[in-house]
CSV table of C-alpha atoms in Angstrom, one decimal:
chain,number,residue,atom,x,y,z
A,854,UNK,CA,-67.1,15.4,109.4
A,855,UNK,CA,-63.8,16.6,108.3
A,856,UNK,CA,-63.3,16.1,104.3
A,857,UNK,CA,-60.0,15.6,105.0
A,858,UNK,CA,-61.0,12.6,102.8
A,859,UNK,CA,-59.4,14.1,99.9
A,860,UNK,CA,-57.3,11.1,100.1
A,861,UNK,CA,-53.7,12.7,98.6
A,862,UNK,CA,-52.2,10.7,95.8
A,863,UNK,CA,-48.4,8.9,97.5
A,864,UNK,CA,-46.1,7.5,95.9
A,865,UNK,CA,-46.8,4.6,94.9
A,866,UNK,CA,-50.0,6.3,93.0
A,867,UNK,CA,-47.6,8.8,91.7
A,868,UNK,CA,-45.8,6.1,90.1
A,869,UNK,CA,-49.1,4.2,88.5
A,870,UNK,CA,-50.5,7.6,87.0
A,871,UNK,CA,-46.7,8.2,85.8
A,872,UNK,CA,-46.7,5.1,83.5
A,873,UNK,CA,-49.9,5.5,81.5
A,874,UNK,CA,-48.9,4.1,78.2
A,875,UNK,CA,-50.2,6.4,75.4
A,876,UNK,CA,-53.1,5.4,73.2
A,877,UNK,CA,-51.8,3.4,70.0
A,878,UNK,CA,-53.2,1.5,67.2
A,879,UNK,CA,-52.1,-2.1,67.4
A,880,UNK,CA,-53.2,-4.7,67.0
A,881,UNK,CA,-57.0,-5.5,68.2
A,882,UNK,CA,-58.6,-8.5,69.2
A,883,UNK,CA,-60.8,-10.7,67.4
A,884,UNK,CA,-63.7,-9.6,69.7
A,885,UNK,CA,-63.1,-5.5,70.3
A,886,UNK,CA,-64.5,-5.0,74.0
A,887,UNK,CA,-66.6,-2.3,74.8
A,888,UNK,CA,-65.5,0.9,76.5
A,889,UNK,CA,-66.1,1.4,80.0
A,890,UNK,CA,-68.7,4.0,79.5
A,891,UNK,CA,-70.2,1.6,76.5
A,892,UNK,CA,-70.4,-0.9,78.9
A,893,UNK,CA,-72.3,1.3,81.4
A,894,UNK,CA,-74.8,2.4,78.8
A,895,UNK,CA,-75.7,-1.4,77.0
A,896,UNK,CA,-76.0,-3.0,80.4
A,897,UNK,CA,-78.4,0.0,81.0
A,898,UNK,CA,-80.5,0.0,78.2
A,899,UNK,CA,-84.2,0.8,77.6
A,900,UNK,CA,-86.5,-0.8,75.6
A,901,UNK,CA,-88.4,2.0,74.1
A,902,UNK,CA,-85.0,4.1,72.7
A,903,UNK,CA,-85.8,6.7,75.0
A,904,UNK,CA,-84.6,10.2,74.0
A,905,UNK,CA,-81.9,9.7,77.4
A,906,UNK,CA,-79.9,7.5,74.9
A,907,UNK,CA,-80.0,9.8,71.9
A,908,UNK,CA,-77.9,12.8,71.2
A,909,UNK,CA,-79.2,15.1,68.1
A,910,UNK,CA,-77.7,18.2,66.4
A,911,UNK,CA,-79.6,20.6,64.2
A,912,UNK,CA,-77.3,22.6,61.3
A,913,UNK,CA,-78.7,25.0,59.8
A,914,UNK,CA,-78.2,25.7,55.7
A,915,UNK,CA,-79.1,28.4,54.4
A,916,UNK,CA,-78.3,29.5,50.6
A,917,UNK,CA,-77.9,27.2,47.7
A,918,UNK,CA,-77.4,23.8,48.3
A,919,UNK,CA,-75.2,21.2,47.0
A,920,UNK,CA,-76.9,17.7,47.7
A,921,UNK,CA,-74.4,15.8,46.3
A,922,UNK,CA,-71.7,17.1,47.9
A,923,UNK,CA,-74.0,17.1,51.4
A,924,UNK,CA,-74.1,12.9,50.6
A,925,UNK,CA,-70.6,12.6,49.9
A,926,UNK,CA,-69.8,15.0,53.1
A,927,UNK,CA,-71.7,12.5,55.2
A,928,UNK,CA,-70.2,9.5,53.9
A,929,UNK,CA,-66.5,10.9,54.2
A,930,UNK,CA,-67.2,11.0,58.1
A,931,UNK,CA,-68.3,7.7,58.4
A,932,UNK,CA,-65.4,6.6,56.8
A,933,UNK,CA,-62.8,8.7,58.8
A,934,UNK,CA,-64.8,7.8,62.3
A,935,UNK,CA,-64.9,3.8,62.7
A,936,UNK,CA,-67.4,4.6,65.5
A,937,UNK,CA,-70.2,5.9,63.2
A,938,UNK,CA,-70.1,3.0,61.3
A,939,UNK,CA,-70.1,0.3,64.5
A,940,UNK,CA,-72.8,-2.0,65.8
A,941,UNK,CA,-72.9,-4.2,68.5
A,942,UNK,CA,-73.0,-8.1,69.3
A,943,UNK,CA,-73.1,-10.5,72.1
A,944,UNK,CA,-70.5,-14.1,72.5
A,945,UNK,CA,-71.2,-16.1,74.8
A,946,UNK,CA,-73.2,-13.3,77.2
A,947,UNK,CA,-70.2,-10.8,76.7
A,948,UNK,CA,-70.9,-7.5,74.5
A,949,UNK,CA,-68.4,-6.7,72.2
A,950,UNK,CA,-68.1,-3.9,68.6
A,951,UNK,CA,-68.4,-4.7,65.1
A,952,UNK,CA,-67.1,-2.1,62.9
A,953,UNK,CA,-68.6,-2.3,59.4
A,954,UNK,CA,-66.2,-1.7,55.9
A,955,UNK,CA,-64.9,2.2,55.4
A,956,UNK,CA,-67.3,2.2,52.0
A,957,UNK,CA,-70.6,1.9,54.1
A,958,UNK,CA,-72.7,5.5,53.0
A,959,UNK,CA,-74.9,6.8,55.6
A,960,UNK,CA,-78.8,6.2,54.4
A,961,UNK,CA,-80.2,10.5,54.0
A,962,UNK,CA,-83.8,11.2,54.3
A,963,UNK,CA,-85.6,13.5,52.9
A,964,UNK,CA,-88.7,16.2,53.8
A,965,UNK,CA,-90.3,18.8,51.7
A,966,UNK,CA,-92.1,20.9,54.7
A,967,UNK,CA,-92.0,23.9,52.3
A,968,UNK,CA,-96.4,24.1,51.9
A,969,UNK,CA,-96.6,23.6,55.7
A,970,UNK,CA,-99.0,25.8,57.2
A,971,UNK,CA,-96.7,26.5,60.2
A,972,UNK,CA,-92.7,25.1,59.1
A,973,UNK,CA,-91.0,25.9,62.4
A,974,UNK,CA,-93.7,23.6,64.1
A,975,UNK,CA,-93.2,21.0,61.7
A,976,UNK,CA,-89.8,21.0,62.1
A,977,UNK,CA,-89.7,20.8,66.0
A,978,UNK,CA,-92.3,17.7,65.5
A,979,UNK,CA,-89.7,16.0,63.1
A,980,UNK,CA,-86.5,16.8,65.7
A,981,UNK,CA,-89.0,15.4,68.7
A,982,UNK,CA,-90.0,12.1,66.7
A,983,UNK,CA,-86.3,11.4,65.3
A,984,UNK,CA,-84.9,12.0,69.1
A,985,UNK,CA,-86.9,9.3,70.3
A,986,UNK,CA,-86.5,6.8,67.4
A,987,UNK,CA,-85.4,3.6,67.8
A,988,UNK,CA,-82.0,2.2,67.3
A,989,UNK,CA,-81.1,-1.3,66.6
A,990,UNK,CA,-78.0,-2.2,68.4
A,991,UNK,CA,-77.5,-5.4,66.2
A,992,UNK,CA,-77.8,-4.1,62.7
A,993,UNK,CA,-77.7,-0.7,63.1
A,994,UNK,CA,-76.4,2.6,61.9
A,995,UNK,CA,-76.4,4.1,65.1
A,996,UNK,CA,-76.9,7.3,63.1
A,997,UNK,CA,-79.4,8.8,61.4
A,998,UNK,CA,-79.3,12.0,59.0
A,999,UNK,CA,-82.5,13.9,57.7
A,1000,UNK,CA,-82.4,16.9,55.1
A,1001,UNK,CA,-85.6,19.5,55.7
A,1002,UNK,CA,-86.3,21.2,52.9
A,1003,UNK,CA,-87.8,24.5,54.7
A,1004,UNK,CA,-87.6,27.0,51.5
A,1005,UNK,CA,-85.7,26.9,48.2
A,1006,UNK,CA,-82.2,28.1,50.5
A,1007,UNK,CA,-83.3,27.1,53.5
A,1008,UNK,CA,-82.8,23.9,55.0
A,1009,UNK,CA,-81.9,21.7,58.2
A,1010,UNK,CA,-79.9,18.6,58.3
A,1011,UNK,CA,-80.9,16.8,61.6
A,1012,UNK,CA,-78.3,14.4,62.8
A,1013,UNK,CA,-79.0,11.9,65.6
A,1014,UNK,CA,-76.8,9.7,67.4
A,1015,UNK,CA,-77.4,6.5,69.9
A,1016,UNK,CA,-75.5,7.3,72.9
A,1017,UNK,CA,-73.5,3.9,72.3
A,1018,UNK,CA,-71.3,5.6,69.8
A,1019,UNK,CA,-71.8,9.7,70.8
A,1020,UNK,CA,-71.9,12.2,73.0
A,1021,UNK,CA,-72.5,16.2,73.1
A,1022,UNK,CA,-68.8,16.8,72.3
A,1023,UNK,CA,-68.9,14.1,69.5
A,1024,UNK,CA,-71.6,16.2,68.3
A,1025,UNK,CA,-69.5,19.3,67.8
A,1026,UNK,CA,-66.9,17.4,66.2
A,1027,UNK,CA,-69.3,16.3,63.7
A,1028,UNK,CA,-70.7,19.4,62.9
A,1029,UNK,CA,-67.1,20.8,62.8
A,1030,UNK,CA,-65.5,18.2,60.4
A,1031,UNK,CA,-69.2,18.5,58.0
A,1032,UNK,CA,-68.5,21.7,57.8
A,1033,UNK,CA,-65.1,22.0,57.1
A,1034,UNK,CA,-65.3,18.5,54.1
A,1035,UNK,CA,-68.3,20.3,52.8
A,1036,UNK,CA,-67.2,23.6,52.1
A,1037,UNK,CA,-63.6,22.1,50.5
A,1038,UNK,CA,-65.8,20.2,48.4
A,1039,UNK,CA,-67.8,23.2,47.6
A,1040,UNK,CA,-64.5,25.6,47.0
A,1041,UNK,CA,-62.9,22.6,45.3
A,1042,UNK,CA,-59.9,22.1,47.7
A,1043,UNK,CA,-58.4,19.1,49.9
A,1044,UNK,CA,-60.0,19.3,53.3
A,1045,UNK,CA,-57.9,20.6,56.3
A,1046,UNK,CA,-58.6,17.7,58.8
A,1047,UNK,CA,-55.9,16.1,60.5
A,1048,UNK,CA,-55.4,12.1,60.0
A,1049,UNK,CA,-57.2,10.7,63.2
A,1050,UNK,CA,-53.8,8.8,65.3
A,1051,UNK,CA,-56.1,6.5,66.8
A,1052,UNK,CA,-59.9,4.9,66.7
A,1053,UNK,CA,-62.8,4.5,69.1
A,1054,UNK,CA,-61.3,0.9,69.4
A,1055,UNK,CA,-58.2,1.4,70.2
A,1056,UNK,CA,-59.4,3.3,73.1
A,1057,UNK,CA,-61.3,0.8,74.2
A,1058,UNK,CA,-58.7,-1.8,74.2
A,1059,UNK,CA,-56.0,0.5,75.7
A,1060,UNK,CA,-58.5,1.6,78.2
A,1061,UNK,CA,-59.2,-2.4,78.8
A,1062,UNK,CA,-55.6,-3.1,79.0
A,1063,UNK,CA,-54.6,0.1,80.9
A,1064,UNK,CA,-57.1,0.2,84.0
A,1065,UNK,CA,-56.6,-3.2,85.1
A,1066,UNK,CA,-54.7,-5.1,87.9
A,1067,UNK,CA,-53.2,-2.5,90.1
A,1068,UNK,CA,-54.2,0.3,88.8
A,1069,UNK,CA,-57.9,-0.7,89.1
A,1070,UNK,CA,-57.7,-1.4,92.7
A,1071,UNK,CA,-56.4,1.9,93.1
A,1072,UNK,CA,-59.0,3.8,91.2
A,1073,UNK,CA,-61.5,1.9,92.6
A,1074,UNK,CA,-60.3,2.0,96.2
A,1075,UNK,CA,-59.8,5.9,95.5
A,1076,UNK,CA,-63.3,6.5,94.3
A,1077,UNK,CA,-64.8,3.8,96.4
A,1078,UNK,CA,-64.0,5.3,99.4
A,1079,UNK,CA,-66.0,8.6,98.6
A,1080,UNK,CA,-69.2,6.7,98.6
A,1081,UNK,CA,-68.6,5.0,101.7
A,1082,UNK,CA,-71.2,6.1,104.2
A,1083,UNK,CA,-72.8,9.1,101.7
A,1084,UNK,CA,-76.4,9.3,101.6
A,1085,UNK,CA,-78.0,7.4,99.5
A,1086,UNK,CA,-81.5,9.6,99.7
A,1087,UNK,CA,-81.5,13.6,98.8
A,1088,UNK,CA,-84.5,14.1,101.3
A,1089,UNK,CA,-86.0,16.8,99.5
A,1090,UNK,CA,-89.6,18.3,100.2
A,1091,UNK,CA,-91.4,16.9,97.8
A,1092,UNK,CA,-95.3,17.5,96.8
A,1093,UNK,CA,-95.4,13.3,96.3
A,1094,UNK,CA,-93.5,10.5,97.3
A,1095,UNK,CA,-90.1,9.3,96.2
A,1096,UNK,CA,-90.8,6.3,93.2
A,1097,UNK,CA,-89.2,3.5,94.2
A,1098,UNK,CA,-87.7,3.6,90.5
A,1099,UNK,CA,-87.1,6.3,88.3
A,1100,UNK,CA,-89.1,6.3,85.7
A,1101,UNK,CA,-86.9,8.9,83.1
A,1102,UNK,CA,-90.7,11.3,83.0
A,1103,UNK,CA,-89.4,14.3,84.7
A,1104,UNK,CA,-89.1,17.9,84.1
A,1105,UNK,CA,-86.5,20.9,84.3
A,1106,UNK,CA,-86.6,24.7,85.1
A,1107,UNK,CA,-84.1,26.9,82.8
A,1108,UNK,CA,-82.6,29.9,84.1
A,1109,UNK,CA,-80.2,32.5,83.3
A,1110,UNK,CA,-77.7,34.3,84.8
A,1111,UNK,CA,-78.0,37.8,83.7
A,1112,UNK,CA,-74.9,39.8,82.9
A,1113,UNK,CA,-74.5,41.9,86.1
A,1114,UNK,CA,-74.8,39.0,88.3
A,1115,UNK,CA,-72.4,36.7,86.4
A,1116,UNK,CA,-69.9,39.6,86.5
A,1117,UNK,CA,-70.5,39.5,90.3
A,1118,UNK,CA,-70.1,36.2,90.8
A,1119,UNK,CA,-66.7,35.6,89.1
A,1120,UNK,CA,-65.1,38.8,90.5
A,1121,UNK,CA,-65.7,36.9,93.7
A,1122,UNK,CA,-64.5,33.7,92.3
A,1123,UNK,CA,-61.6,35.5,91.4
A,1124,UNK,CA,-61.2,36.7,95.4
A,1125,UNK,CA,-61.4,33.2,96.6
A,1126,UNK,CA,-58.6,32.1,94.4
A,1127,UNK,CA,-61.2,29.9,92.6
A,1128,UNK,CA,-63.4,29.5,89.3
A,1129,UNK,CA,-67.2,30.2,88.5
A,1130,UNK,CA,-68.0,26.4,88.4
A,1131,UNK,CA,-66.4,25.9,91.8
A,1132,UNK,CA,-68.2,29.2,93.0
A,1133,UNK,CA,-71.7,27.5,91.0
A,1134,UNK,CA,-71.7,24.2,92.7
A,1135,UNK,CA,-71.1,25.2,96.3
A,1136,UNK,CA,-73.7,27.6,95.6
A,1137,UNK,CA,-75.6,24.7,94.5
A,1138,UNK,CA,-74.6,22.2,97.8
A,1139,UNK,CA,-75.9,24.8,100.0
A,1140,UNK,CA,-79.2,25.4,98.5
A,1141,UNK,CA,-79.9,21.1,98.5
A,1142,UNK,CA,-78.1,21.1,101.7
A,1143,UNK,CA,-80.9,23.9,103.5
A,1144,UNK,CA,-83.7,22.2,101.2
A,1145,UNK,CA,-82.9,18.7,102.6
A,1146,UNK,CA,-81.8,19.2,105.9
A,1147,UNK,CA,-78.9,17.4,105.1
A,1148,UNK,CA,-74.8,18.8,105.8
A,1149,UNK,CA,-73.3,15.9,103.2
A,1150,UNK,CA,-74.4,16.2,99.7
A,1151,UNK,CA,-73.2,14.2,96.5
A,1152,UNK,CA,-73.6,15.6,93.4
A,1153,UNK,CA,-72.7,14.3,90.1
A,1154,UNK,CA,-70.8,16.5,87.3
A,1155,UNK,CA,-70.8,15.5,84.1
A,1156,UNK,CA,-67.7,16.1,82.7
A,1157,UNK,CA,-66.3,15.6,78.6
A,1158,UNK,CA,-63.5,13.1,80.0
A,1159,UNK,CA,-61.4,13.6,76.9
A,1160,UNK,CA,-57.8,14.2,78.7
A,1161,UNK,CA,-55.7,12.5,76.2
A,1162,UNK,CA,-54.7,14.3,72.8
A,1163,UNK,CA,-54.7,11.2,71.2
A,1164,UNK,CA,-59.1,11.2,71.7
A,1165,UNK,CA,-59.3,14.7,71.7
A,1166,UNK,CA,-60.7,14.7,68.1
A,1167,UNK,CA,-62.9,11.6,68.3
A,1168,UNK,CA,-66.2,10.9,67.9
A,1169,UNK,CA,-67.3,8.2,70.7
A,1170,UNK,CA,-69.0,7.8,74.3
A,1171,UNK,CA,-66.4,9.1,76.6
A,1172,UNK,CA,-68.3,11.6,79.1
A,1173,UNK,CA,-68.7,10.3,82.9
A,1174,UNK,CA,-70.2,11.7,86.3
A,1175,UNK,CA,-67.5,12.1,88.9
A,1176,UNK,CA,-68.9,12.1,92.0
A,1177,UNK,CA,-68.4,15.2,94.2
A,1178,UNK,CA,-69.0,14.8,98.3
A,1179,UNK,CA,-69.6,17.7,99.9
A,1180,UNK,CA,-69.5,18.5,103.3
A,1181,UNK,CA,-71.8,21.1,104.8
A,1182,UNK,CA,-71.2,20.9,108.0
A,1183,UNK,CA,-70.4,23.3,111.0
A,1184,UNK,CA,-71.6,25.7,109.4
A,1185,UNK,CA,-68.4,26.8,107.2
A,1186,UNK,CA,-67.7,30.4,106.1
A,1187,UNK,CA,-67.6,31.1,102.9
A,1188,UNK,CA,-64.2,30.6,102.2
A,1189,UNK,CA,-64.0,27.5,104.2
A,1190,UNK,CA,-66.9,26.0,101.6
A,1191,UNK,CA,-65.0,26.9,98.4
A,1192,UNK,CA,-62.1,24.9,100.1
A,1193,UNK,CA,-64.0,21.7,100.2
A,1194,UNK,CA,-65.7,22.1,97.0
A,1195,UNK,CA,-62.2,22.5,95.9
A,1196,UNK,CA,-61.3,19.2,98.3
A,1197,UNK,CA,-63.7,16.9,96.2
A,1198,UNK,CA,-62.9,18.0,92.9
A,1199,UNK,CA,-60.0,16.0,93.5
A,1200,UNK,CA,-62.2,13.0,93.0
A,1201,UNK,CA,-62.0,13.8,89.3
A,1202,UNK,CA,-58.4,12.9,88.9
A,1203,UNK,CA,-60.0,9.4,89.4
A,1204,UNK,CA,-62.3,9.8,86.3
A,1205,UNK,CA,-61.0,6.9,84.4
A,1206,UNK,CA,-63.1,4.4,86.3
A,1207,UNK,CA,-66.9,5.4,85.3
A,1208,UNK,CA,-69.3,5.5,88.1
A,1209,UNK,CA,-71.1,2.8,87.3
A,1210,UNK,CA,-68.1,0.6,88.4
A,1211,UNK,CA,-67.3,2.4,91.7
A,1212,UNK,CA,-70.9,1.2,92.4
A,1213,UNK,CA,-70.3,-1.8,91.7
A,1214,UNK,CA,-67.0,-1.9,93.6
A,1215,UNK,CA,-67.6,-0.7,96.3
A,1216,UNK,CA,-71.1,-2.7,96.5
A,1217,UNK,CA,-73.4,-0.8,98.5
A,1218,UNK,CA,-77.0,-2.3,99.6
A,1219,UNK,CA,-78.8,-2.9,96.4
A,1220,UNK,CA,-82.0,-1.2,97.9
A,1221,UNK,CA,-79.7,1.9,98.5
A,1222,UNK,CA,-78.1,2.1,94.9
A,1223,UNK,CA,-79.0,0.2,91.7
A,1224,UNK,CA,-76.9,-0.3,88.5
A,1225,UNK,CA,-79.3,2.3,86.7
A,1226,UNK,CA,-80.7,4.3,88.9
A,1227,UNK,CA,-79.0,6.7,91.9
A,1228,UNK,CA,-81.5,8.1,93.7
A,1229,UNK,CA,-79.3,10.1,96.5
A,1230,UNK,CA,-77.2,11.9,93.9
A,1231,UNK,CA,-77.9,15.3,92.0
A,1232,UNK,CA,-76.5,16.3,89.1
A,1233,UNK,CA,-74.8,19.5,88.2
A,1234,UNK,CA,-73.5,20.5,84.5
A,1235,UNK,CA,-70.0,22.1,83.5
């Protein structure tokens, strides 16, 4: 197979992607829809609040600290991000946002773990059991703060998220913004943050408005067509069988690129006209591809999906898996590999549509692919 599937953008595609309207604030409807990626994660929802849906960051403070100012910090973001302060209802079976007033504070617990006998330990217990806490969707906050107390000028402020209003990079911005209103407060200055042009919600309505009607069809047929006749099992040698649901138990193995390898690695990037994630992943396709046998794999790539400026600075669920198919086969030189690697990155200009929806578009067998679970895809981080 030729991935000559690349599927080049004409004109009439040119002209689509030409008119994107830019994100704006008007006016919202009564009932503010749900994102596409919202969408995907409510209709995929667990009933324990596993740690899957959660996204937690740890700052650290050390020297003397200002409570008060650490509350008011806290509050200030909730106020300037609409998201942090949103729940979630249901009319008449269809999911939509409620944002709550600009005054709601954000609840902050408090732990003394200064007379435990071992205070690091303690602390990773309290960052496990708050990862896996349960959110109420209804009633909320989606957010939960805690202030360690791990000496007199040491403490941690643990910050956890439901996945229905974060993500990693949300997670940075938070910490960034704390940062930056805490220590104005603490110098006695105006912060420096820039107003926000737009909210979570308006997103989501654009995004509603926006990827509709012709557009759609195009996305969808785009992305829809990369899934047409993939595999829907990685055959993998495996020491048990395959469940025939995923059960979220699972394990990883860490590793780390030392130095002289990395250096290596993207001085031949660099030959091949290409970049180290490109070099990474067809690295990665070939391993799974002499592992499974197989000379088609599909991997998933999570990627931030924040193209706009307008979002660039929001907190919200915006990330999505474009779907990469890559062919193996014929045994292709090295050079020849990085070109189709290359090939399906293209997929990602179709990001828009999550991949959730090109599953349910292009409506494969539901014993091959489910709405939650896809079992013949791997996943590869930027």
């Amino acid at each position: 197979m030729n991935f000559a599937r690349t599927l080049p953008i004409n004109a009439i595609d040119a002209a689509l992607f030409g008119a994107v309207p830019p994100i704006e604030a008007l006016p919202r409807p009564q009932r503010v829809p749900l994102s596409l990626s919202q969408e995907r994660w409510f209709s995929s929802r667990p009933v324990d609040g596993s740690r899957a849906r959660h996204v937690q960051m740890e700052l650290r403070l050390r020297g003397e600290l200002n409570e008060a100012v650490l509350q008011s910090s806290l509050d200030g973001l909730v106020a300037r991000h609409e998201m942090l302060r949103t729940t979630f209802g249901v009319d008449d079976g269809r999911p939509f946002q409620r944002i709550g007033p600009s005054d709601v504070r954000l609840p902050l617990k408090r732990d003394d773990l200064t007379a435990a006998a071992d205070v690091e330990a303690t602390l990773a217990e309290f960052m496990s059991h708050e990862v896996q806490a349960t959110f109420d969707l209804d009633s909320g906050p989606l957010i939960s703060a805690r202030l360690l107390r791990l000496a007199a000028n040491d403490h941690v402020l643990l910050i956890t998220m439901h996945r229905m209003i974060s993500d990693e990079q949300s997670g940075k911005i938070l910490a960034r913004e704390f940062n930056e209103r805490y220590t104005a407060a603490c110098e006695g200055r105006a912060d420096q943050l820039m107003p926000l042009p737009v909210q979570y919600a308006d997103y989501a309505v654009w995004q509603r408005r926006w990827l509709a009607g012709e557009l759609l069809e195009r996305h969808s047929e785009y992305r829809g067509r990369i899934l047409v006749g993939a595999p829907t099992t990685l055959k993998l040698p495996t020491d048990r069988p395959r469940p025939a649901r995923q059960d979220r138990r699972d394990s990883y193995v860490e590793f780390v690129l030392r130095e002289p390898l990395a250096t290596r690695l993207k001085a031949q990037s660099s030959l091949l006209g290409t970049t180290l994630f490109v070099t990474l992943l067809a690295g990665w396709a070939l391993v799974l591809a002499r592992l499974s046998g197989q000379d088609e794999i599909v991997i998933a790539t999570p990627d931030a999906n924040r193209t706009r400026s307008e979002i660039a600075g929001l907190i919200g669920p915006f990330v999505d898996a474009p779907t990469l198919r890559i062919d193996l086969s014929g045994d292709p030189t090295l050079g020849d590999l990085m070109k189709r690697v290359n090939a399906a990155l293209w997929a990602q200009a179709y990001q828009d549509l999550t991949f959730e929806q090109v599953i349910e578009l292009a409506n494969p067998p539901r014993n091959e692919f489910s709405h939650r679970e896809l079992p013949g895809y791997t996943c590869m981080a930027k």
